[in-house]
Coordinates of C-alpha atoms and ligand atoms in Angstrom, one line a residue:
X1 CA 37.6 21.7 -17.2
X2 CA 41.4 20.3 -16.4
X3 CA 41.0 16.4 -17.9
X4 CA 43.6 14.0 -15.2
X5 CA 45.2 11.9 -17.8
X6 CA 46.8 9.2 -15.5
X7 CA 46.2 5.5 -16.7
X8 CA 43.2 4.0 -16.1
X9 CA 42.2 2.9 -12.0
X10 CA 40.5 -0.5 -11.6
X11 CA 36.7 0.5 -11.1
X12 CA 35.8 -2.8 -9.2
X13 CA 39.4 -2.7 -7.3
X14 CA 39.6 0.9 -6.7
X15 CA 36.6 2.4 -6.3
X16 CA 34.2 -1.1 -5.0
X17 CA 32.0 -0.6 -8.5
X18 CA 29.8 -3.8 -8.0
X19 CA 26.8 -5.2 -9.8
X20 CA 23.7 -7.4 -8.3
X21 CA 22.2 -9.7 -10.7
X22 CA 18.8 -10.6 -8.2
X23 CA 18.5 -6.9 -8.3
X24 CA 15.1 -5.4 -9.7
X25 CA 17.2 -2.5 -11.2
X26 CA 18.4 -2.9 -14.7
X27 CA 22.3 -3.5 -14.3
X28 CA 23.5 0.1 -16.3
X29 CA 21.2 1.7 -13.2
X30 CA 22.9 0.3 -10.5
X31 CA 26.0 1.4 -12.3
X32 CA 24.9 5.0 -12.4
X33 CA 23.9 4.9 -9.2
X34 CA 27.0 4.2 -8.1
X35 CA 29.1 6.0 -9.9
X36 CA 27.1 9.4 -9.3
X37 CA 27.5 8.6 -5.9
X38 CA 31.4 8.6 -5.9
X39 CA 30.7 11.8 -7.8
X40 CA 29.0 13.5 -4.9
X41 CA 31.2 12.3 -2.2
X42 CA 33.8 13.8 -4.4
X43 CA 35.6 10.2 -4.5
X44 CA 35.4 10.5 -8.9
X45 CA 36.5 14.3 -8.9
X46 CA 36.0 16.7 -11.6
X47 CA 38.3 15.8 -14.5
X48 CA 38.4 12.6 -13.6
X49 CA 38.7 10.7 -16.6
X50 CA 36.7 7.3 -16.7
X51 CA 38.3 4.0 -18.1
X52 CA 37.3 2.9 -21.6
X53 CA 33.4 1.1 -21.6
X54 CA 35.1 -1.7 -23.2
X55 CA 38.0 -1.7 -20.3
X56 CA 34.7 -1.2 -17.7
X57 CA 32.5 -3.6 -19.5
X58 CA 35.3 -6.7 -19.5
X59 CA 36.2 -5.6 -15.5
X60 CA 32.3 -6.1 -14.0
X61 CA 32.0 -9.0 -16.4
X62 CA 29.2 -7.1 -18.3
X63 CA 28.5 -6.0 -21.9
X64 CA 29.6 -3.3 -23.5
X65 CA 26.3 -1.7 -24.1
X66 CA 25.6 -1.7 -20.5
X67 CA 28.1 0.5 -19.7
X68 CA 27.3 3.1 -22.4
X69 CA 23.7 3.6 -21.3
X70 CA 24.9 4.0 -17.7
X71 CA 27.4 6.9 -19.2
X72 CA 24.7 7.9 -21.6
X73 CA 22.5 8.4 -18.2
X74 CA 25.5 10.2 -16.4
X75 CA 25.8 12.5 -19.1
X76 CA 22.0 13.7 -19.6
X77 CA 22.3 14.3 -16.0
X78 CA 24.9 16.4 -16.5
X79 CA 27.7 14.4 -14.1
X80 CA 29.9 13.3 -17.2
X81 CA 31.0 15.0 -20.2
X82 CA 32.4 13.2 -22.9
X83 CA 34.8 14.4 -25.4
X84 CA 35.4 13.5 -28.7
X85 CA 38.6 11.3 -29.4
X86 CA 39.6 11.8 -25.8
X87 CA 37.3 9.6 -23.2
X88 CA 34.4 10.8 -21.2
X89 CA 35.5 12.5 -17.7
X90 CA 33.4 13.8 -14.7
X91 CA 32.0 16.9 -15.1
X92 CA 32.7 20.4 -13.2
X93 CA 30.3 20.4 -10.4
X94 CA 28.4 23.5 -10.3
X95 CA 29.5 25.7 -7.0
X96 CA 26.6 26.1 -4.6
X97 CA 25.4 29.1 -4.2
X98 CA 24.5 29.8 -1.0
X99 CA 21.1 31.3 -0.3
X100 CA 20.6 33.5 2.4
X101 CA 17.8 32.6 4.7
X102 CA 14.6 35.1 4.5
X103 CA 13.9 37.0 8.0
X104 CA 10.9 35.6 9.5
X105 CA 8.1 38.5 9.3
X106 CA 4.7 38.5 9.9
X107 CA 1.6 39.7 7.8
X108 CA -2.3 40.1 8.2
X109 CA -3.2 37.2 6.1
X110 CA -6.5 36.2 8.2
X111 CA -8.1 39.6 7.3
X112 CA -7.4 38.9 3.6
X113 CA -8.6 34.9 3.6
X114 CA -12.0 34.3 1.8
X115 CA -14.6 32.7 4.6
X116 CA -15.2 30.0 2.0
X117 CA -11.2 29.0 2.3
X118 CA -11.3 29.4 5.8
X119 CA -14.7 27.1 6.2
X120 CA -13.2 24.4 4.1
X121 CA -9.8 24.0 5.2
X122 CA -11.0 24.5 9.0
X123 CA -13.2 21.5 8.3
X124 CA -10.7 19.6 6.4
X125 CA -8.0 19.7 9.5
X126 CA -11.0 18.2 11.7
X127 CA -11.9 15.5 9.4
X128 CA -8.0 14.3 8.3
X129 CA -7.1 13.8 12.2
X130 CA -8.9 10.7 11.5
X131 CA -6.8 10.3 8.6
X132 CA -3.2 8.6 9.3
X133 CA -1.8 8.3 6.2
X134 CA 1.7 7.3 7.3
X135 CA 2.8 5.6 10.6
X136 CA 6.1 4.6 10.0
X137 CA 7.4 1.6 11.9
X138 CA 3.5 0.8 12.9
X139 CA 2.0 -2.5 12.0
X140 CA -1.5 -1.2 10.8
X141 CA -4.0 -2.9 8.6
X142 CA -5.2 -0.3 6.3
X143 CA -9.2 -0.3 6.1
X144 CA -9.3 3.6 5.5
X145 CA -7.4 3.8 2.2
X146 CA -9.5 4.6 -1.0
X147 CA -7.3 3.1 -3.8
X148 CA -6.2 -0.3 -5.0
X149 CA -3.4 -1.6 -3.8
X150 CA -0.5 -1.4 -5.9
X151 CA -0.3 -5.0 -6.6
X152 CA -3.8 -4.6 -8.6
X153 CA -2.5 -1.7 -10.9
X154 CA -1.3 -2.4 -14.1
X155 CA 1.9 -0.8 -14.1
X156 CA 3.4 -2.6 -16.6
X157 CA 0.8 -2.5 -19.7
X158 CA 0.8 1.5 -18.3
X159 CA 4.2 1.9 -18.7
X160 CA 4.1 0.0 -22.4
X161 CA 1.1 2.7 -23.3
X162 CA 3.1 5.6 -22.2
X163 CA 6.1 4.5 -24.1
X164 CA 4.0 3.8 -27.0
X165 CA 2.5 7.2 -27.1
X166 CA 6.0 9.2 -26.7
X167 CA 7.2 6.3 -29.8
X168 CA 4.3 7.6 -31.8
X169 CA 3.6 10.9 -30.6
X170 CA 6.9 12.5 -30.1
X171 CA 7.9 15.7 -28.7
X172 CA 4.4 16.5 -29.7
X173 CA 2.7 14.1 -26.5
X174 CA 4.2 17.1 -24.6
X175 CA 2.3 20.0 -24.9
X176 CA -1.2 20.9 -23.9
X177 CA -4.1 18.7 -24.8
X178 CA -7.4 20.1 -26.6
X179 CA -9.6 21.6 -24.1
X180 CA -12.0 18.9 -23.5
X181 CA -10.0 16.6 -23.7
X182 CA -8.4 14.3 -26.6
X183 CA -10.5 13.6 -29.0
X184 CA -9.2 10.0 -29.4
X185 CA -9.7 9.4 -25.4
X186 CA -13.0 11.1 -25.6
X187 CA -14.4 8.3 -28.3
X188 CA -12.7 5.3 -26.2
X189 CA -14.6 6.9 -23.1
X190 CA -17.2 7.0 -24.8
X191 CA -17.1 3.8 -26.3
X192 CA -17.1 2.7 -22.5
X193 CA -19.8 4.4 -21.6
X194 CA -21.7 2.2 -24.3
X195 CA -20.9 -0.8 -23.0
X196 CA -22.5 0.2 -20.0
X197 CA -25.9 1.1 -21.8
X198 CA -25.1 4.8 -21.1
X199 CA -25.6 6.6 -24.4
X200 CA -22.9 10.0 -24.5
X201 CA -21.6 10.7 -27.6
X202 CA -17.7 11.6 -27.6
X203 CA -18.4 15.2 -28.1
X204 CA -21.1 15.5 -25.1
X205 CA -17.7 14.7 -22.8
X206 CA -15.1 16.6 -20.4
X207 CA -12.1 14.8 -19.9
X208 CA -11.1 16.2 -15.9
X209 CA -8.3 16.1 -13.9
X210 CA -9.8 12.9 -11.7
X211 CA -13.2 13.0 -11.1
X212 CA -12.8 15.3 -8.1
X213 CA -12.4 18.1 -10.5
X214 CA -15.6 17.1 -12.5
X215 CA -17.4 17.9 -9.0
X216 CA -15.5 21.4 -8.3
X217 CA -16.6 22.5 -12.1
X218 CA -20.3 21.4 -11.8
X219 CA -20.1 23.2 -8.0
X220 CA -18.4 26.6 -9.3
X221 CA -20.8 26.3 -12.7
X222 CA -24.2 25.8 -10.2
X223 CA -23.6 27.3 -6.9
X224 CA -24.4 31.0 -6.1
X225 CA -22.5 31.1 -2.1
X226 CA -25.8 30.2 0.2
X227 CA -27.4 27.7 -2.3
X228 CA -29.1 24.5 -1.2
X229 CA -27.3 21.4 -2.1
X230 CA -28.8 18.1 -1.5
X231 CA -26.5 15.2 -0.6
X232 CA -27.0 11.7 0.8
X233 CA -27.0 11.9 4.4
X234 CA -23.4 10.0 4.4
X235 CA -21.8 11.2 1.5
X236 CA -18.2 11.0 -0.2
X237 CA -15.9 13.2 1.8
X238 CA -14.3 14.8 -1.4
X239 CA -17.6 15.8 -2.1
X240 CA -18.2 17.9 0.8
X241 CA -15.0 20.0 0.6
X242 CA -15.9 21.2 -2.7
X243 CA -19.6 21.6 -2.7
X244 CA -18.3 23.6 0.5
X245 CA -15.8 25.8 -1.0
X246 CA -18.0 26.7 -4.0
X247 CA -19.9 28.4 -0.5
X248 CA -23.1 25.5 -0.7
X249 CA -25.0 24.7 2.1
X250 CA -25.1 21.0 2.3
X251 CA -28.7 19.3 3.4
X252 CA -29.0 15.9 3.8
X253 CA -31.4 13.1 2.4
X254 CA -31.5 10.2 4.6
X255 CA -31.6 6.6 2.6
X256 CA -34.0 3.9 3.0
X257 CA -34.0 0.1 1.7
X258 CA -34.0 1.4 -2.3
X259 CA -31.9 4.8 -2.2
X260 CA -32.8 8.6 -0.5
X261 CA -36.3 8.5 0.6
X262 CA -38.6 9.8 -1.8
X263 CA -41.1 11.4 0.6
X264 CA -38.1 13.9 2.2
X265 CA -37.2 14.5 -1.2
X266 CA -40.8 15.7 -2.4
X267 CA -40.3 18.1 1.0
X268 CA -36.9 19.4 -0.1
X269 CA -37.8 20.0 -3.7
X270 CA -40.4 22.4 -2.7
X271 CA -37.8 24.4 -1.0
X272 CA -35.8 24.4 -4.2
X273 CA -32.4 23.4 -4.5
X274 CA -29.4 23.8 -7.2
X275 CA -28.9 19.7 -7.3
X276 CA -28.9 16.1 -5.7
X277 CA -25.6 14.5 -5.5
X278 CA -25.3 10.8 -5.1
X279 CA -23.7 7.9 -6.2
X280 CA -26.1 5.5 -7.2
X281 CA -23.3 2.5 -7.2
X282 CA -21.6 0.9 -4.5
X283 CA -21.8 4.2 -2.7
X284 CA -19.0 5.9 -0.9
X285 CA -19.2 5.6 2.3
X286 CA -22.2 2.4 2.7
X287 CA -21.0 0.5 0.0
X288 CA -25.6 0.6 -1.3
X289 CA -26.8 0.4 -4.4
X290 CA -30.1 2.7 -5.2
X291 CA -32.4 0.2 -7.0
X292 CA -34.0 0.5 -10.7
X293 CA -37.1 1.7 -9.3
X294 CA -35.6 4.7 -6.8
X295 CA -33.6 5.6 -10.2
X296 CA -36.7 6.0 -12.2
X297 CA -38.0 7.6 -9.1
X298 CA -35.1 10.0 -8.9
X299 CA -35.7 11.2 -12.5
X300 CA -39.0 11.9 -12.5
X301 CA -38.3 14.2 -10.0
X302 CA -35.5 16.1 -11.0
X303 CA -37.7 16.7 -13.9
X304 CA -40.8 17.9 -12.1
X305 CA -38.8 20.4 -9.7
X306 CA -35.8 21.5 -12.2
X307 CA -33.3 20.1 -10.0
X308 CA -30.1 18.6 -11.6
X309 CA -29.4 15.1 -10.8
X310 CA -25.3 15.4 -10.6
X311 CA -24.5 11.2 -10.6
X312 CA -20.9 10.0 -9.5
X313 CA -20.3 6.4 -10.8
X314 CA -16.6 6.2 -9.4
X315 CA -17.3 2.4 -8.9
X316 CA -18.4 1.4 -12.9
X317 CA -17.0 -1.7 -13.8
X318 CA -16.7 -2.9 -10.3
X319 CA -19.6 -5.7 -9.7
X320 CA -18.7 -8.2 -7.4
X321 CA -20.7 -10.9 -7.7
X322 CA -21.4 -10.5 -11.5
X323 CA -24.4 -9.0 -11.4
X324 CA -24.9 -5.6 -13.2
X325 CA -25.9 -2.1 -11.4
X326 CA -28.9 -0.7 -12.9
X327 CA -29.6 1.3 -15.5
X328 CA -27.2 4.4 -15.0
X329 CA -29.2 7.8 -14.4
X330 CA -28.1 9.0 -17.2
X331 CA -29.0 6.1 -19.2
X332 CA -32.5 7.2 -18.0
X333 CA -31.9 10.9 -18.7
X334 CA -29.8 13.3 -21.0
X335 CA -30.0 15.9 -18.4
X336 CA -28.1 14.1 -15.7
X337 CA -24.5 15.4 -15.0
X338 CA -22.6 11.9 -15.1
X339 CA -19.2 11.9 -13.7
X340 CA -16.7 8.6 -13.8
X341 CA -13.2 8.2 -12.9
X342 CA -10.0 5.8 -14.2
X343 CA -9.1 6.0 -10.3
X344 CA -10.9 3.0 -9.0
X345 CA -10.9 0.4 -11.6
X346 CA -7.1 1.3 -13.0
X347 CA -5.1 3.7 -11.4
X348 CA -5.6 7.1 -9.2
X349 CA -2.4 8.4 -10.6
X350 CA -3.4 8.7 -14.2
X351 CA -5.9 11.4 -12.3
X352 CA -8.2 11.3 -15.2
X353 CA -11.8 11.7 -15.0
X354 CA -14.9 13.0 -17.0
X355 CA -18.2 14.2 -16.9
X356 CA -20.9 13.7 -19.1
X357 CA -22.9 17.0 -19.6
X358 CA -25.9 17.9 -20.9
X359 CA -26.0 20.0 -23.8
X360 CA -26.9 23.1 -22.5
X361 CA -23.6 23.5 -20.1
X362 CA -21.4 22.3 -22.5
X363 CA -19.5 26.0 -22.7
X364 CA -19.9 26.8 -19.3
X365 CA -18.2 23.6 -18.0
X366 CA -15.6 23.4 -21.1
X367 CA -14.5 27.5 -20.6
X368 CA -14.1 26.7 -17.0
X369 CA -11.8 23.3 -17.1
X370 CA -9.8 25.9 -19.6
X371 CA -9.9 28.5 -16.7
X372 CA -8.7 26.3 -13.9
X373 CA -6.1 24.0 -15.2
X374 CA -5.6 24.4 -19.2
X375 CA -6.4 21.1 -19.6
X376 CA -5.6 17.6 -18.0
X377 CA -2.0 16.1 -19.4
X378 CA -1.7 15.0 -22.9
X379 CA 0.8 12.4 -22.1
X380 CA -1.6 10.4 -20.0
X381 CA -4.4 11.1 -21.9
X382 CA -2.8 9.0 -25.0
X383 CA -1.6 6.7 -22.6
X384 CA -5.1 6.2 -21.6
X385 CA -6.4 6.3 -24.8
X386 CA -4.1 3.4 -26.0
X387 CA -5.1 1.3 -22.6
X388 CA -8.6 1.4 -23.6
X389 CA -8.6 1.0 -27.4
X390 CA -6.1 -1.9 -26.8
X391 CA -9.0 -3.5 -25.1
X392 CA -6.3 -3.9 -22.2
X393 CA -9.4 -2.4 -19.4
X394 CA -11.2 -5.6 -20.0
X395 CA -8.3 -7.8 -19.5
X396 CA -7.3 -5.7 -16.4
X397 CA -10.9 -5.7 -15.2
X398 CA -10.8 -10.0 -15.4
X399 CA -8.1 -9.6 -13.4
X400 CA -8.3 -7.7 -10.5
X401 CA -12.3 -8.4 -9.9
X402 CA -11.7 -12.2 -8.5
X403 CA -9.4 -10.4 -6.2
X404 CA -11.7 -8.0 -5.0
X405 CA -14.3 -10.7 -4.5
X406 CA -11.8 -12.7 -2.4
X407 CA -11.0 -9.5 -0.1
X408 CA -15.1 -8.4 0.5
X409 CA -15.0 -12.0 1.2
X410 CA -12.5 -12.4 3.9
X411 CA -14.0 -9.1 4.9
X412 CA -17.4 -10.3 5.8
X413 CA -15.7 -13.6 7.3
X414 CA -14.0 -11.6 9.5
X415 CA -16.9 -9.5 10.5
X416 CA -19.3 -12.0 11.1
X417 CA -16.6 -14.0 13.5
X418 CA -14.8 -11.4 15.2
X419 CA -18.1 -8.0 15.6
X420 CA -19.9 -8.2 18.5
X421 CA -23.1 -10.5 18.5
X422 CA -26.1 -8.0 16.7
X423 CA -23.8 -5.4 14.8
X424 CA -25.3 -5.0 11.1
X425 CA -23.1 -4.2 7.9
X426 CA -23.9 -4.0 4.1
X427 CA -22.8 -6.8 1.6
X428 CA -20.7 -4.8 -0.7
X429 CA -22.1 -6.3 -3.9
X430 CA -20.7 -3.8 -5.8
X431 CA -17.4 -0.6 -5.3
X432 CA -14.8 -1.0 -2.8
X433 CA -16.7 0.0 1.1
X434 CA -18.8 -1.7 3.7
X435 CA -20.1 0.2 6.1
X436 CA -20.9 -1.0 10.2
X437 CA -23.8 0.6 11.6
X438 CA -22.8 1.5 14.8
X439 CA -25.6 1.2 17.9
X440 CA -26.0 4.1 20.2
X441 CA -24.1 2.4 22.8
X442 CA -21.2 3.3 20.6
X443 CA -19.3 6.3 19.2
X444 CA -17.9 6.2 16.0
X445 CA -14.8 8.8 17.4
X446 CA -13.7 5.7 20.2
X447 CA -14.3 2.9 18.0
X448 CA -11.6 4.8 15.7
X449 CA -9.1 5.8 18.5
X450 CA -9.6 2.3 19.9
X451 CA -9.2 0.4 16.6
X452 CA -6.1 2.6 15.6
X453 CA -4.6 1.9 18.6
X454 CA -4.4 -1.7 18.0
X455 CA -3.2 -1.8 14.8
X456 CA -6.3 -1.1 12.4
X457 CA -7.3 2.1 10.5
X458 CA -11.4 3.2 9.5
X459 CA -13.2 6.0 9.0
X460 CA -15.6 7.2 11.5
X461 CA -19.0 8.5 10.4
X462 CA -17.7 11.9 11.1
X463 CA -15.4 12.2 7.6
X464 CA -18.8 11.4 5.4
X465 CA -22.0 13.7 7.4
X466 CA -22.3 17.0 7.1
X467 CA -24.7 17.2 10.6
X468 CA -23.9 13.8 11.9
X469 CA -26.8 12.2 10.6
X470 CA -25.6 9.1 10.0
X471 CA -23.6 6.6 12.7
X472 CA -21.4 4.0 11.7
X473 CA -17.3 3.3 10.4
X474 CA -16.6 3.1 6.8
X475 CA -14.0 -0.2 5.7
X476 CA -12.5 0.0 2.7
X477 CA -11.1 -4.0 1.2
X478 CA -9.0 -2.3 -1.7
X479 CA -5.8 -1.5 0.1
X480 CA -4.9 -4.9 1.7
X481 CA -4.9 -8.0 0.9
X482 CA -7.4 -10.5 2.1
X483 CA -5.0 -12.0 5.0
X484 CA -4.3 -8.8 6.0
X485 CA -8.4 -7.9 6.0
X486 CA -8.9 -10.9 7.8
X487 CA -6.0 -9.5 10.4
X488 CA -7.9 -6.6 10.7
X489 CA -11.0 -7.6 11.1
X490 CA -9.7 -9.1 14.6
X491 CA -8.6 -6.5 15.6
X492 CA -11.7 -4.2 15.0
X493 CA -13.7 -6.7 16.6
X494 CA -11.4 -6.4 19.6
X495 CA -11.6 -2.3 19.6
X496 CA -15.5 -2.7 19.4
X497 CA -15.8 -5.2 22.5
X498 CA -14.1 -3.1 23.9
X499 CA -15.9 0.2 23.1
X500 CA -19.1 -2.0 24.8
X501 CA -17.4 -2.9 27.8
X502 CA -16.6 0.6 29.0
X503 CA -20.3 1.1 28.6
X504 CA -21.2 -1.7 30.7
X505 CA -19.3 -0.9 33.3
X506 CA -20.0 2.6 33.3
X507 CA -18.2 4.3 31.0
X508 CA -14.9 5.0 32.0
X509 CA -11.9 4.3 29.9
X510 CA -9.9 2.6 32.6
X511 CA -12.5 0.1 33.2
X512 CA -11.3 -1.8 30.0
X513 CA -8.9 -4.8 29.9
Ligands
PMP601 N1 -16.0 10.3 -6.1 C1 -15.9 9.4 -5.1 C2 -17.2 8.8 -4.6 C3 -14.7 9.1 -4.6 O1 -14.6 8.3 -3.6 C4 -13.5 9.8 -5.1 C5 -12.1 9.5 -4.6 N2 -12.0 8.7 -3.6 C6 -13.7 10.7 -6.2 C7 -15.0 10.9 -6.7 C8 -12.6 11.4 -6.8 O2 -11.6 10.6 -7.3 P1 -10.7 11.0 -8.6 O3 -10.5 12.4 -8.5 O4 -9.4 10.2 -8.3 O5 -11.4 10.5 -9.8

């Protein structure tokens, strides 16, 4: 590398180096940022020798220490070098290589595709049109989105926990985690689990990569392609693509007042079946809660015709109005598969989830998770750990509930002023979803395009049914916060009149006003 020795330029005068006090980034970032940036545009070339931190520090009015860890930054990147005795200089960019463009070619990938692959992602592309994840530039009240809003994730006591783990951990928080799952975030999940009056001893659990995988394990452990899987009639879209792809065929139990119908069920049983999936919580997508009795119910049966119970409690921890769930199914029975999630009552990004097995699939499900993925990330596993044995889920939990509360609550204000006269919806006691019941004089598909149009996303019955059993539009209150809910309840309310008026007048579109 040729070193320029000329004396020192003024960074501030000559090259507009400036810092921003208000600024959320730390002040040695928004000097690396800067100075990479006359890097790149070649303004700081290579050789370029930069003034003396001191010198720098004293010019922007900064300390000395602030300058080092922006050079200390520049230099892990690779943009600085600095020499000993002689300064620190910008470094010789690498040339770009240029890579040739491949020739477009064609090849008989359709004759190759599994049908399973084919049936699921065919099926996926129909349900996510009614998923608009981004619309930049678009004012749109987000009562589709399954996650908290960032505002009601603890980014800050995460970030301490993941520090605290590389601080104690090392280089060794790096590599691959046990196959089940860290022993240490094993007993806190377990731990949890107690709290909750569900008995599952540290060793009788799977740490997964979010809950999501728990479900594609059980599926690929359980399902021969052409098996029976039962499933409430509206059931967790998630669920359906992977029950799907294992090659299941899905049949649905309808729900009355206390959970799925135990009459159909007695039917079904008969006809055999490799398992009943529901969520027995605040389920996704009505937002109902299967009562103590059904649960008992539910048990009894699973007993009597061999047929797994497979229980997703992705809203734990999540009662609204104080008032505790019923006893878990698994706190009823060893031999339910009992799946929970981090990704509702913390933070989807941690993607760490777990299932509760009984005994008897314990290699099956553990060679598999080994199989798949080698194991869900160590790093975040301590981090988790260290949340939860800090107590800090508790805190978090205090926290963010009173907020929930407040959004179900402008949710239902909304509702009940803005829905036309005789529409019915659950009271989310419990999880994140209500759920409309739509009459026959509307569709679920228009009330969508309509409510999207003005400015307010939800999910049509369509993303949840597997043969359209069930009408109605999922809301979700997580996303937004509650002035925003309330926003958006207006404007639902406006998409639904309208959806009514077209029928009144005889069902043409440009018949509304
Ligand atoms: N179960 C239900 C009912 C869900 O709604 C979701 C995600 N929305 C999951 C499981 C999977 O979540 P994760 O993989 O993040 O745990």
């Amino acid at each position: 590398m040729k070193q320029s020795n000329r004396s020192f330029p003024s960074m501030t005068a000559d090259f507009g180096l400036k810092t921003d006090p208000r600024s959320d980034l730390p002040l040695y970032r928004q000097i690396a940022t800067q100075l990479a940036e006359r890097i790149r545009e070649g303004t700081l070339p290579p050789g370029f020798r930069l003034p003396p931190t001191r010198k720098l520090a004293a010019e922007l009015g900064t300390h000395r220490n602030t300058i080092v860890a922006a050079f200390e930054q520049l230099t892990a990147s690779g943009s600085l070098v600095s020499v000993v005795g002689r300064g620190t200089f910008v470094a010789d960019a690498p040339a770009p290589r240029p890579v040739p463009a491949l020739e477009p070619t064609s090849f008989p990938w359709s004759s190759v595709l599994s049908r399973a692959t084919e049936a699921v992602s065919l099926q996926l592309a129909d349900r996510l049109r009614r998923r608009v994840a981004h619309a930049p530039g678009r004012d749109l009240v987000n009562l589709q989105r399954m996650e908290p809003s960032p505002d009601l994730q603890p980014a800050d006591d995460l970030r301490r926990c993941i520090a605290h783990a590389f601080k104690t951990e090392g280089p060794a928080a790096l590599g691959y985690a046990p196959r089940a799952g860290l022993p240490r975030l094993r007993a806190a999940i377990s731990e949890d689990l107690a709290r909750r009056g569900v008995p599952v001893p540290a060793e009788g659990l799977l740490v997964t990569t979010g809950s999501q995988q728990a479900l594609d394990l059980i599926a690929r452990v359980l399902i021969e392609p052409g098996d029976t899987m039962l499933v409430q009639n509206a059931t967790y879209t998630g669920a359906i693509h992977v029950l799907a792809a294992a090659g299941a065929r899905l049949v649905g139990v309808a729900d009355d007042e206390e959970g799925p119908e135990m009459e159909a069920l007695e039917r079904l049983g008969r006809a055999g079946a490799k398992g009943l999936y529901v969520m027995p919580t605040g389920q996704n997508p009505t937002g109902r809660t299967i009562s103590a009795a059904r649960r008992e119910a539910l048990v009894g049966w699973s007993r009597r015709f061999g047929i797994p119970l497979i229980e997703d409690d992705f809203a734990a921890d999540l009662d609204l109005d104080d008032t505790a769930a019923p006893p878990a199914l698994r706190a009823l029975d060893s031999q339910v598969l009992h799946i929970g999630t981090f990704s509702k009552r913390l933070s989807p990004a941690l993607r760490i989830g777990y299932v509760a097995f009984p005994g008897a699939l314990q290699d099956h499900l553990t060679a598999l998770k080994h199989a798949m993925d080698l194991g869900s990330s160590l790093l975040l596993q301590h981090a988790l750990a260290e949340f939860l044995e800090r107590g800090l889920l508790r805190g978090h939990l205090r926290r963010i509930l009173p907020e929930y509360r407040a959004r179900r609550d402008a949710l239902e204000r909304g509702l009940h002023k803005h829905l036309p006269p005789g529409l019915q919806w659950s009271r989310a006691q419990r999880g994140v979803v209500t759920w409309i019941e739509l009459p026959a004089e509307i569709d679920a598909e228009e009330a969508f395009s309509r409510a999207l149009d003005l400015g307010v996303l939800v999910s049509p019955d369509a993303l949840f049914t597997v043969h359209g059993q069930q009408r109605g539009l999922r809301l979700t209150f997580c996303a937004e916060p509650p002035r925003r809910i309330a926003l958006g309840t207006q404007r639902l309310g406006e998409a639904l009149h309208a959806c009514l008026r077209v029928r009144q007048r005889g069902g043409t579109a440009l018949t509304v006003v």
